[in-house]
Short mmCIF file of C-alpha atoms in Angstrom, two decimals:
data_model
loop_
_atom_site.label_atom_id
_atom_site.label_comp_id
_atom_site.label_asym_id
_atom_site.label_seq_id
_atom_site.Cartn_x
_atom_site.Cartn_y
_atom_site.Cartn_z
CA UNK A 207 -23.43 -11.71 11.55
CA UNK A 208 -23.25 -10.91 7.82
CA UNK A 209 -26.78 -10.80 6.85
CA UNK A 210 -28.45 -12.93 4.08
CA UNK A 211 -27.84 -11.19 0.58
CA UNK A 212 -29.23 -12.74 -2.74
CA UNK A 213 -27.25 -14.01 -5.20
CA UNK A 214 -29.02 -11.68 -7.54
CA UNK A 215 -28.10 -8.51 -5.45
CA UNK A 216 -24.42 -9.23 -7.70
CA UNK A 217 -23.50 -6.58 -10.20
CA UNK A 218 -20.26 -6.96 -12.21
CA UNK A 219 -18.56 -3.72 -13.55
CA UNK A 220 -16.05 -4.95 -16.07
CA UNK A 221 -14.56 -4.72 -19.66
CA UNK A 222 -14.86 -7.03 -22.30
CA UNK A 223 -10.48 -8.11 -22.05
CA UNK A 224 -9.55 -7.35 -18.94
CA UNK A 225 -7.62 -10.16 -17.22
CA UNK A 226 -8.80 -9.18 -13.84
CA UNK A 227 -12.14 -8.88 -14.50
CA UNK A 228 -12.01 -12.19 -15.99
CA UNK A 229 -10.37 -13.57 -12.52
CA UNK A 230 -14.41 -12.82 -10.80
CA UNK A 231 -15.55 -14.08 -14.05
CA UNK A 232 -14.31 -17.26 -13.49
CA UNK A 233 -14.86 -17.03 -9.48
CA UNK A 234 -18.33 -16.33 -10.22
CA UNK A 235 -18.81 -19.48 -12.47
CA UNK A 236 -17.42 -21.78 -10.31
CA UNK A 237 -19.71 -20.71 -7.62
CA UNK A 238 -22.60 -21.06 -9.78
CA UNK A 239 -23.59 -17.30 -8.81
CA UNK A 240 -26.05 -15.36 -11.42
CA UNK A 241 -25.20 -11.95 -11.78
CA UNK A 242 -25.17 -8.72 -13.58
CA UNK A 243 -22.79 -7.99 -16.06
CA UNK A 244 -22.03 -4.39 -16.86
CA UNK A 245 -19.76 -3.71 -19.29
CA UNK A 246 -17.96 -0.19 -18.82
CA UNK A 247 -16.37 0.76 -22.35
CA UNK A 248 -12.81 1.81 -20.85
CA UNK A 249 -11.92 3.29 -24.24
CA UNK A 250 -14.38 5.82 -24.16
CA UNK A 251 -14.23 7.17 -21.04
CA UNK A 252 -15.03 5.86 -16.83
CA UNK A 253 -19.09 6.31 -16.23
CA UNK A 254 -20.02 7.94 -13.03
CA UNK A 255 -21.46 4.55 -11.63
CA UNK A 256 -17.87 3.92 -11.66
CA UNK A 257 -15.83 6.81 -10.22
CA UNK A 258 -18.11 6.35 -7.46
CA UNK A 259 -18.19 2.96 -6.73
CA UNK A 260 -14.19 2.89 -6.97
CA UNK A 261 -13.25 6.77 -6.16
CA UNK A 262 -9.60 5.57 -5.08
CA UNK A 263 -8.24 3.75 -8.09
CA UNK A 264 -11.27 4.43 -10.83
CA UNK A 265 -10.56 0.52 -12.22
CA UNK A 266 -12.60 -2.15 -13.30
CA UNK A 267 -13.02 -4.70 -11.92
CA UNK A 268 -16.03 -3.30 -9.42
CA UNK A 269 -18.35 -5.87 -7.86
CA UNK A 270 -21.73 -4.64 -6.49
CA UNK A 271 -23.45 -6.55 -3.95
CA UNK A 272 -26.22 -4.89 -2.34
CA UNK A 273 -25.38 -1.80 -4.21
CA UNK A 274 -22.20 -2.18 -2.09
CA UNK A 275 -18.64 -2.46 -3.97
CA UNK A 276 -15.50 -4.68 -3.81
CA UNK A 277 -12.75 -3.70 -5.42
CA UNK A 278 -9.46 -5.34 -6.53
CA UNK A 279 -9.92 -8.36 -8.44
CA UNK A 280 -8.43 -10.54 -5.85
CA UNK A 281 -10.21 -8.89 -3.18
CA UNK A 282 -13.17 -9.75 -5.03
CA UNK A 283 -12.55 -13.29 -5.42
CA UNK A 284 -11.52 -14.12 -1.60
CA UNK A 285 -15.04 -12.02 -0.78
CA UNK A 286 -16.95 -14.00 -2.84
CA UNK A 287 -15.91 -17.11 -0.91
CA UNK A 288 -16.28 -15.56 2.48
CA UNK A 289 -19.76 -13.93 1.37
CA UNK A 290 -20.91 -17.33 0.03
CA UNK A 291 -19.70 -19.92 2.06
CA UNK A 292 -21.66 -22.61 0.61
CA UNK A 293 -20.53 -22.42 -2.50
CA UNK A 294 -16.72 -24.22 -3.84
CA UNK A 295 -14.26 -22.50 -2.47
CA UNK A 296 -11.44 -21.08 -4.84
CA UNK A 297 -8.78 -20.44 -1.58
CA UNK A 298 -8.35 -24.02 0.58
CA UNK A 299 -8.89 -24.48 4.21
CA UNK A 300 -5.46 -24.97 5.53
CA UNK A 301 -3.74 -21.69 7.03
CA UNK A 302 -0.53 -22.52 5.27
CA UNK A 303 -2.18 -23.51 1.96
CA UNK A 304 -3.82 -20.85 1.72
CA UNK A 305 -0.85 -18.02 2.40
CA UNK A 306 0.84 -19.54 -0.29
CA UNK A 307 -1.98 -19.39 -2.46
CA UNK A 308 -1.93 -15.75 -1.81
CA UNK A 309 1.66 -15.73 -2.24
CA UNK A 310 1.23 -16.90 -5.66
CA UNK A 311 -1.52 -14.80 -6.90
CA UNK A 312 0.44 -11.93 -5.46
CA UNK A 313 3.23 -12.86 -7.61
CA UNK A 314 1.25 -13.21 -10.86
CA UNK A 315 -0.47 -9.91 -9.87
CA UNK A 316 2.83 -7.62 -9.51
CA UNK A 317 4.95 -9.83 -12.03
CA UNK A 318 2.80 -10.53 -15.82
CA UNK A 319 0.58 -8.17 -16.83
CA UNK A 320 3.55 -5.10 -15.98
CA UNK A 321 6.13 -6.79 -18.18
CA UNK A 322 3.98 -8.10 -20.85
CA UNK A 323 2.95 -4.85 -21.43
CA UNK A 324 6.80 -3.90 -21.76
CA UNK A 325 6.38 -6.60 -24.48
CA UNK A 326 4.45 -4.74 -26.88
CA UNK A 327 5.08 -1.39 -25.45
CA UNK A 328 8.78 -1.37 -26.22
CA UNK A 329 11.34 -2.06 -28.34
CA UNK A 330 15.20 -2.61 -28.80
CA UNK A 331 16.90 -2.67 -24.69
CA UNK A 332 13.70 -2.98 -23.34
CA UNK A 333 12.01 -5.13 -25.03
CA UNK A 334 15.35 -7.20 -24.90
CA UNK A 335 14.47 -6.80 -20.68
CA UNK A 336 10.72 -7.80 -20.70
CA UNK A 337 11.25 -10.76 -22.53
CA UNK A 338 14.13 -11.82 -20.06
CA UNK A 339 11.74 -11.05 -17.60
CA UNK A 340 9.06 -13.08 -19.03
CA UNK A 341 11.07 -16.07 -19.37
CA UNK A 342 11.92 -15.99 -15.83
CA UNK A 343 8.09 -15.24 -14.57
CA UNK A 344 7.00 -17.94 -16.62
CA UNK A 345 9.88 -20.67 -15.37
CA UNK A 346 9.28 -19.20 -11.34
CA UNK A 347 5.62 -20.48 -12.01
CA UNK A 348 6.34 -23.99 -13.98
CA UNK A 349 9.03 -24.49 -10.78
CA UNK A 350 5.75 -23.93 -8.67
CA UNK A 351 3.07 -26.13 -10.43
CA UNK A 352 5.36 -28.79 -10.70
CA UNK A 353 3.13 -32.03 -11.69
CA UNK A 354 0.50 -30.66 -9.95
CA UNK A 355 -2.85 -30.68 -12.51
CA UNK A 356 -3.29 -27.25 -10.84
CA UNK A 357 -1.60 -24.24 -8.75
CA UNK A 358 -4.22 -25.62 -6.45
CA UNK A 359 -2.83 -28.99 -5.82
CA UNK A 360 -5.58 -31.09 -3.77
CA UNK A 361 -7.74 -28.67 -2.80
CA UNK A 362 -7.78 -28.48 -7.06
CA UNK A 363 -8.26 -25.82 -9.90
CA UNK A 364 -8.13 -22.79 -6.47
CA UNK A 365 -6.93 -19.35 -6.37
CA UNK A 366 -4.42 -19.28 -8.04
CA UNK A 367 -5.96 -20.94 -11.05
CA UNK A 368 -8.02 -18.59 -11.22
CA UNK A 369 -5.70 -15.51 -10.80
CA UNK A 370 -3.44 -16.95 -13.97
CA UNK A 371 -5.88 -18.31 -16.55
CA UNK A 372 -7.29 -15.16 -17.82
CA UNK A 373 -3.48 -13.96 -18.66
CA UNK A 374 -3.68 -17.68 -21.47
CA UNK A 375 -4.99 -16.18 -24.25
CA UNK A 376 -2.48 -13.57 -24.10
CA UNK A 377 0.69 -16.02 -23.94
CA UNK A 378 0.31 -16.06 -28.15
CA UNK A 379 0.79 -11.89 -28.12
CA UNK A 380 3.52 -12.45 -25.39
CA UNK A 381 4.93 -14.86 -28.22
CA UNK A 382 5.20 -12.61 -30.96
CA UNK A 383 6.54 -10.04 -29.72
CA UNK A 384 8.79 -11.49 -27.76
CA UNK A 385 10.07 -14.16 -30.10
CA UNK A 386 9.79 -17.23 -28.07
CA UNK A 387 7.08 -20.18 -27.50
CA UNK A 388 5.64 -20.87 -23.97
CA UNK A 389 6.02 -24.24 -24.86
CA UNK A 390 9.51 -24.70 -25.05
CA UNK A 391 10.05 -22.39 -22.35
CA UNK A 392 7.78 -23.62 -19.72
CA UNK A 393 5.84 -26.70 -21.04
CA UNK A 394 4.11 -27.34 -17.81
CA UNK A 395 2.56 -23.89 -18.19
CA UNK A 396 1.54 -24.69 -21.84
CA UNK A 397 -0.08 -27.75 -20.79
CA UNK A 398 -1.59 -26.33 -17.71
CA UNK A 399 -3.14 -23.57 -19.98
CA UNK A 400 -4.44 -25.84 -22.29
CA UNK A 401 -6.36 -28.10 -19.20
CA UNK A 402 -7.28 -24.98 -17.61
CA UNK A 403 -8.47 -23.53 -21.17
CA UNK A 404 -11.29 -26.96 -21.28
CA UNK A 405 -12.60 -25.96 -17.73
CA UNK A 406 -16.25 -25.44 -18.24
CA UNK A 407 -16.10 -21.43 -16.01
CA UNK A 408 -12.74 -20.04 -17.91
CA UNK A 409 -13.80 -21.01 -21.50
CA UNK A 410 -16.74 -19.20 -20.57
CA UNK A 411 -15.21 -15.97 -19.32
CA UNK A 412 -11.82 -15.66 -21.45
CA UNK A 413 -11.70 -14.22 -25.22
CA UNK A 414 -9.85 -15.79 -27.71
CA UNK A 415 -5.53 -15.03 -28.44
CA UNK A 416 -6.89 -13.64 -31.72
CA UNK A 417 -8.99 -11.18 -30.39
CA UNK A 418 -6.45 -10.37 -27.36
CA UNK A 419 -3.73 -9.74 -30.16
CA UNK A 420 -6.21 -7.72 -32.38
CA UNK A 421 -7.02 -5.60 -28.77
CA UNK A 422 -3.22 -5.01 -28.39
CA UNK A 423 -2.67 -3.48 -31.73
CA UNK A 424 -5.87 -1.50 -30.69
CA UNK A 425 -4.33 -0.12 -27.48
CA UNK A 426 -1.15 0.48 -29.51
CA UNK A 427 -3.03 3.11 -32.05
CA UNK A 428 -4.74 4.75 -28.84
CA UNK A 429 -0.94 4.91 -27.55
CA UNK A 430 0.83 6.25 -30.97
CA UNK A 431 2.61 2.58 -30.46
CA UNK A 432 4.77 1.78 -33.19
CA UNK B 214 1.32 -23.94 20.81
CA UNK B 215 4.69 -26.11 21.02
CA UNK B 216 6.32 -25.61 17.44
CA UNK B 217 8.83 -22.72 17.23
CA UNK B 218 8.11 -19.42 15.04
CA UNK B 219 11.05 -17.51 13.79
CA UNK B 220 10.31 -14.16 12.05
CA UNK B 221 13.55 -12.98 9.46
CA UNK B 222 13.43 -8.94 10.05
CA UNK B 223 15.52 -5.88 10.31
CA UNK B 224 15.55 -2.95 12.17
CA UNK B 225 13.61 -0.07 11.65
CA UNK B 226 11.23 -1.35 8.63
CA UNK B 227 7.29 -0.97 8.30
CA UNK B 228 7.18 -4.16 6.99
CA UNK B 229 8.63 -6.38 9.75
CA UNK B 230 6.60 -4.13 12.10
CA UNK B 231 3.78 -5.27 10.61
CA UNK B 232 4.51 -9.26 10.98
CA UNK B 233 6.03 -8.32 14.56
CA UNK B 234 2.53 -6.96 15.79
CA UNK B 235 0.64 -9.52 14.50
CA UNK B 236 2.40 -12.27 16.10
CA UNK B 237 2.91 -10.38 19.22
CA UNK B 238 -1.04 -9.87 19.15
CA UNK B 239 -1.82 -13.44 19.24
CA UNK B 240 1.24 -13.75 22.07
CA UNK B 241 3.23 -16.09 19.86
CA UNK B 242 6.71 -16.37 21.47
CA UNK B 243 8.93 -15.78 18.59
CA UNK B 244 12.54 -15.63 17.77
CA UNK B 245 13.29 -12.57 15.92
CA UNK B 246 16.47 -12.81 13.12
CA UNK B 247 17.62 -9.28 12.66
CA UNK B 248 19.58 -9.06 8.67
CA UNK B 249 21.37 -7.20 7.67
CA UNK B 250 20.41 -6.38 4.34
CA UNK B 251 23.43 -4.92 2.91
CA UNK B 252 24.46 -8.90 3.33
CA UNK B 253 21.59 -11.07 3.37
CA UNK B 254 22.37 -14.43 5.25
CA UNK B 255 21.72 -17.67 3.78
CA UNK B 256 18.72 -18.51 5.67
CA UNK B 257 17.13 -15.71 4.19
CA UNK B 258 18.02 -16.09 1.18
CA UNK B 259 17.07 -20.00 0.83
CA UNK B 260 13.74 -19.09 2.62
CA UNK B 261 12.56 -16.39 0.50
CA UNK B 262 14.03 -16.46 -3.03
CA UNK B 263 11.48 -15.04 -5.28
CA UNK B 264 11.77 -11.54 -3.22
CA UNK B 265 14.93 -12.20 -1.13
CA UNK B 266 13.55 -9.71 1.36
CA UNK B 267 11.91 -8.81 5.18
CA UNK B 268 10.12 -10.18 6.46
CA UNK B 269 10.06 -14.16 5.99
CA UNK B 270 7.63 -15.91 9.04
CA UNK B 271 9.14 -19.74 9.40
CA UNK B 272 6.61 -21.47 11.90
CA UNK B 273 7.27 -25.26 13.18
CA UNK B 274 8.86 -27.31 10.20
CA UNK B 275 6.49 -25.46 7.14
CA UNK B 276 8.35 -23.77 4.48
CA UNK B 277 8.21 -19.69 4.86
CA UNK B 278 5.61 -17.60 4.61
CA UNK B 279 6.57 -13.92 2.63
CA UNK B 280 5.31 -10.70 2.20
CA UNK B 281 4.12 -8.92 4.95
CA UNK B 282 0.55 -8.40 4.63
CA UNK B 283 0.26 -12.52 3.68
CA UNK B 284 2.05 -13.20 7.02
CA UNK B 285 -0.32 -10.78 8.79
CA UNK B 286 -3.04 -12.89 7.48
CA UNK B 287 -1.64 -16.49 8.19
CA UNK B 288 -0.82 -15.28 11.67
CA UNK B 289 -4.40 -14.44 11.91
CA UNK B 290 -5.90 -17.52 10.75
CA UNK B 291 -3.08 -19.88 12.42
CA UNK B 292 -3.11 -19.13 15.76
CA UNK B 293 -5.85 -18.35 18.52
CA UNK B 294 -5.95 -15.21 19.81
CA UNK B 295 -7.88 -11.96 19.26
CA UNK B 296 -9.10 -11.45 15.64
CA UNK B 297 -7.32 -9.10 13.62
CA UNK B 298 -9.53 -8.94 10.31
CA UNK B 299 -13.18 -8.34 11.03
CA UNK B 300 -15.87 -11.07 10.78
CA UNK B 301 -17.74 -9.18 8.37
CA UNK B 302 -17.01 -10.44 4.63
CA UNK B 303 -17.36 -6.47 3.19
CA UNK B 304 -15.36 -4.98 6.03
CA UNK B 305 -12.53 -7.33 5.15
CA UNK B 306 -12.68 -6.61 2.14
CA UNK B 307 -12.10 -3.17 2.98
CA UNK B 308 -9.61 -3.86 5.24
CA UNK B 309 -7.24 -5.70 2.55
CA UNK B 310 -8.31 -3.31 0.04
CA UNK B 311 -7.10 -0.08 1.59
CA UNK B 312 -4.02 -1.61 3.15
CA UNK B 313 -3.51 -2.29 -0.60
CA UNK B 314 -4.02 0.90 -1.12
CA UNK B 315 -1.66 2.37 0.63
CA UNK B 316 1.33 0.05 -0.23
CA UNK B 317 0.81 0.48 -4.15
CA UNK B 318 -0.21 4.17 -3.68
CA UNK B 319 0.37 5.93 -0.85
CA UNK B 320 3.64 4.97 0.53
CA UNK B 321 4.63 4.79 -3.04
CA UNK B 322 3.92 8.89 -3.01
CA UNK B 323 5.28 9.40 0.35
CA UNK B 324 8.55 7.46 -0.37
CA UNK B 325 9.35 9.48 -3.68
CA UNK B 326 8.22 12.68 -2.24
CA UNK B 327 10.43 12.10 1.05
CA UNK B 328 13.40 11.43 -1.17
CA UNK B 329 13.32 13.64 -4.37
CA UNK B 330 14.88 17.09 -4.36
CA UNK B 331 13.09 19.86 -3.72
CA UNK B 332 11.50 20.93 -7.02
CA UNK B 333 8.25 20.35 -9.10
CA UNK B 334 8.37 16.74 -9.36
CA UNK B 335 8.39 16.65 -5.81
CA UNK B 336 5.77 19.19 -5.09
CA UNK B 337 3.68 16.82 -7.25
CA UNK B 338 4.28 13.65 -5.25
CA UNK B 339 3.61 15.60 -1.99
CA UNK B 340 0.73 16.80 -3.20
CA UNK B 341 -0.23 13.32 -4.04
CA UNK B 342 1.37 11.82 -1.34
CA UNK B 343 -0.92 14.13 1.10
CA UNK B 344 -4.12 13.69 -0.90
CA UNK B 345 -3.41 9.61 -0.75
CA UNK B 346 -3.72 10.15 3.13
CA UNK B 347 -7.14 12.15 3.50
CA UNK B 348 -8.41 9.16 1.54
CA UNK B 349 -6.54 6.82 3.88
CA UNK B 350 -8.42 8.60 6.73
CA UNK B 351 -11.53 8.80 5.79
CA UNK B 352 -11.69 5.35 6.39
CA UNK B 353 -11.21 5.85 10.03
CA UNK B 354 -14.72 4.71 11.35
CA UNK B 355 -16.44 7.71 13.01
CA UNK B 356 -16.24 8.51 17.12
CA UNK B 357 -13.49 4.99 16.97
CA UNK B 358 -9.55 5.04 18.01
CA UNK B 359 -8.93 2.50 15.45
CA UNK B 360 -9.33 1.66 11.69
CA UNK B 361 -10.49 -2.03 13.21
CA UNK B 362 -13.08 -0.05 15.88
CA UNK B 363 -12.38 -0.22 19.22
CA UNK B 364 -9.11 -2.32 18.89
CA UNK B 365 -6.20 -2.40 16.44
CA UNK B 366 -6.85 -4.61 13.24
CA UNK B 367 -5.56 -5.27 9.89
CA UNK B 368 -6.00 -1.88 8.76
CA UNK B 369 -4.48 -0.61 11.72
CA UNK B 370 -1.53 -2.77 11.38
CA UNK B 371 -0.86 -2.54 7.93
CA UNK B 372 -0.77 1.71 8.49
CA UNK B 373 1.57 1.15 11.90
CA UNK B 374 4.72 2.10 9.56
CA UNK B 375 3.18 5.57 8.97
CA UNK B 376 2.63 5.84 12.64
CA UNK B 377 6.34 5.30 14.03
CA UNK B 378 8.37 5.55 11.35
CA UNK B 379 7.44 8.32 8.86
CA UNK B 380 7.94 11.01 11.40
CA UNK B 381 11.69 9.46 11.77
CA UNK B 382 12.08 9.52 7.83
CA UNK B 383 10.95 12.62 7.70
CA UNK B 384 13.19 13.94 10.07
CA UNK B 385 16.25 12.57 8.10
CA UNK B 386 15.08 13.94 4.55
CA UNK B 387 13.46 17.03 5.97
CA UNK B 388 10.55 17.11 4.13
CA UNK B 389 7.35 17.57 6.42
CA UNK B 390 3.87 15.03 4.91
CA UNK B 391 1.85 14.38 7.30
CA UNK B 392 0.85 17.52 10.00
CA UNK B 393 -2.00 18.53 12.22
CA UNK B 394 -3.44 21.06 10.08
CA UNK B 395 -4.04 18.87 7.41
CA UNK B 396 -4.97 15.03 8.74
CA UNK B 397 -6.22 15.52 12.05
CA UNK B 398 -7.70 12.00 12.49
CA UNK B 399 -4.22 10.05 11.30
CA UNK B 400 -2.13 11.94 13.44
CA UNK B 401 -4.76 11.48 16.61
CA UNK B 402 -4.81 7.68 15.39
CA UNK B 403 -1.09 8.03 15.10
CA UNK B 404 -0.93 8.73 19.00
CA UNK B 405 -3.36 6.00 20.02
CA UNK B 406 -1.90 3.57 17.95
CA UNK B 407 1.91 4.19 19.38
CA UNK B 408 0.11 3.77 22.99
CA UNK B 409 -1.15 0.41 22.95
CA UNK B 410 0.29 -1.85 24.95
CA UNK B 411 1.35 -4.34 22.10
CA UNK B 412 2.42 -2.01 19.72
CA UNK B 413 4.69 0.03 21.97
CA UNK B 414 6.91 -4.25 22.35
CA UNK B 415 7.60 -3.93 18.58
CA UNK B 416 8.35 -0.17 18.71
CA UNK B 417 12.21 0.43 19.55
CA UNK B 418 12.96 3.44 21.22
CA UNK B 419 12.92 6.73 18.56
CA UNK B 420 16.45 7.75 18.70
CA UNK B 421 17.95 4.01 18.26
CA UNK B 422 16.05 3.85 15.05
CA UNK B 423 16.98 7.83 13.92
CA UNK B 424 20.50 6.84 14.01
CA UNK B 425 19.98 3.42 12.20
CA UNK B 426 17.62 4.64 9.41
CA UNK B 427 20.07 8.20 8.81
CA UNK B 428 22.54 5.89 7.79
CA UNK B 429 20.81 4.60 4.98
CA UNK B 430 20.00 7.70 3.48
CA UNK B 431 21.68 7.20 0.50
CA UNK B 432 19.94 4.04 0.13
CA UNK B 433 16.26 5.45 0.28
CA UNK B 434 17.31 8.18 -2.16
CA UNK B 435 18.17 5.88 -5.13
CA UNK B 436 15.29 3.89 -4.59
CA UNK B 437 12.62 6.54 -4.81
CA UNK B 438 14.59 7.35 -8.11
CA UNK B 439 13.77 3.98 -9.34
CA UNK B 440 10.13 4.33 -8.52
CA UNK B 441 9.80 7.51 -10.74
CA UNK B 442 11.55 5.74 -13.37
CA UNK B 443 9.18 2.82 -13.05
CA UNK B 444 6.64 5.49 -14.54
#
């Protein structure tokens, strides 16, 4: 029997742009649960709070509940619906739904943060690759929302929602660098980022493109990017 | 339960193993596909083309289910049968995050330090490879058999590859990761996982799968050199 934890026993370790982070952001908000937020400046250096709370990968996102962590982003968000069952649910009840929900926040997971990276990282023949790449990521997922107002279908804005939103505001960076518009390439997804942009939990958590783009050319300097 | 489950596999791969066990754990009769992946069959290909790979779970009429550890899950949650994640919200959590763990990181080390040539870049991966594992068994829960307690669970399923297969790979690349001297508690979890009664139904016998896996040598070699490149 899982015993009875306050919602205030929550502490988020996170950083200020970090898509994943975002993802329990937005879980969080949905669910209406208060919370810590602990902002670990990545750029400067891991605290010890978090090389021990996440000693096998050392990333952020890190929920604390109880003092206890989570790790993994997604991890975090299925926990937080198992943890706090009375709250909306981000994964639906059916079996089947909900294996392709985690089929589909896998994909986003392995597929678009990796080659937009390769975006900005690169240039010339690879560059030339990640945007291919892109193009076909970003298709694969307008196939899969289809008309739907969200991945989530009826169960509504779910899992994996939540697990693409916080990559939005960096479709205009993808953009530039790439050399192509999300909107001719996969309207659905523009329009779907746009709803999903209004919704009361991601406005909250998610940074504008500007400051995403402006973070990019940051993490470019720290890199000796071009 | 009436409506037919099909699981796509081949031979000899931790993935399928893991899908096989689960199903088998619930006593699902099932219809196993063998593919051959040097020439994938339509049915795979149709019912998994994001990936185009092993395993792909088609149950009744529903489209398929992919990835391993997803399947492992479904099968979990769609039929009756003995639990495989724990009730507990944090020990799930746990569960998925160290099996996780050890496809993104461990076998990730293993694989490149099984197939590299001897040299430094290979030392390096064993050595990571090895260290990957003591923090893979620390989470074996103290005086227990199994990562899941007293019976096998996710955790224990989603490590099953390393129990009968690695040995075999290692065998064919002669490269030696995981020994008694160094991770005591896998290899005695190792042993008690290859002797439960379910497991050993998904477990061909060792030489079958020698043959079979030495024959894609080459294949396992070029791979592992496009992991390193991914770097």
């Amino acid at each position: 029997m899982a015993s009875e934890k306050s919602s205030s026993d929550l502490t988020l370790l996170d950083f200020w742009v970090s898509p994943f982070g975002q993802r329990v952001r937005i879980a969080l908000a949905e669910k209406s649960l208060p919370y810590e937020y602990v902002e670990e400046d990545l750029l400067a250096g891991k605290s010890d709070r978090l090389l021990q709370s996440n000693p096998a990968h050392k990333k952020i996102p890190v929920l604390l509940h109880g003092g206890k962590p989570v790790n993994e982003s997604l991890i975090i968000v299925q926990y937080l619906d198992e943890a706090f069952p009375d709250t909306p649910s981000l994964l639906p009840a059916d079996p089947y739904a909900r294996a392709q929900a985690r089929f589909w926040a896998d994909y986003v997971d392995k597929k678009v943060y990796d080659c937009g990276s390769r975006l900005w990282k690169f240039k010339g023949e690879p560059q030339a690759q990640a945007k291919a790449e892109m193009l076909e990521i970003l298709k694969t997922l307008e196939t899969e929302l289809g008309d739907k107002e969200f991945f989530g279908g009826e169960h509504g804005f779910g899992f994996v929602d939540a697990a693409f939103a916080p990559f939005t505001p960096w479709f205009m960076s993808y953009e530039k660098y790439g050399e192509f518009k999300v909107a001719e390439v996969a309207p659905k997804i523009a329009a779907w980022a746009e709803r999903v942009g209004k919704r009361e939990s991601v406005a909250k958590s998610l940074y504008s493109p500007d400051k995403v783009y402006d973070f990019i050319g940051v993490l470019k300097q720290k890199y000796g990017i071009e | 339960m009436s409506e037919k489950v099909k699981l796509i596999g081949c031979f000899g791969s931790t993935a399928v193993h893991r899908a096989e066990v689960a199903l088998r754990l619930k006593s699902v009769p099932l219809e196993l596909v063998v593919e051959d992946l040097t020439n994938k069959s339509d049915l795979l290909l149709t019912h998994n083309p994001i990936y185009k790979t092993v395993p792909v779970l088609l149950h009744g009429h529903r489209p398929a289910v992919c990835e391993s550890l997803i399947i492992v899950e479904y099968v979990d949650e769609a039929f009756d049968g003995p639990p495989i994640l724990p009730s507990d919200p944090l020990d799930r959590a746990d569960a998925r995050f160290w099996a996780r763990f050890l496809d993104d990181k461990c076998w990730k080390a293993m694989w490149v330090a099984l197939w590299t040539e001897p040299g430094e870049t290979q030392a390096a991966w064993a050595r990571e490879a090895k260290e990957n594992m003591t923090l893979l068994e620390r989470q074996l829960p103290e005086g227990k058999n199994f990562f899941g307690g007293d019976a096998i669970g996710f955790l224990d399923i989603a490590v099953g590859g390393i129990a009968h297969l690695l040995g075999v790979f290692e065998e064919i690349a002669g490269v030696r990761l995981l020994a008694e001297e160094d991770h005591p508690a896998l290899c005695r979890w190792a042993r008690e996982y290859l002797s439960d009664e379910t497991v050993r139904q998904c477990v061909p016998d060792r030489d079958s799968v020698l043959v079979a896996l030495a024959a894609r040598k080459e294949l396992y070699v070029s791979t592992a050199k496009a992991m390193t490149a991914e770097k």
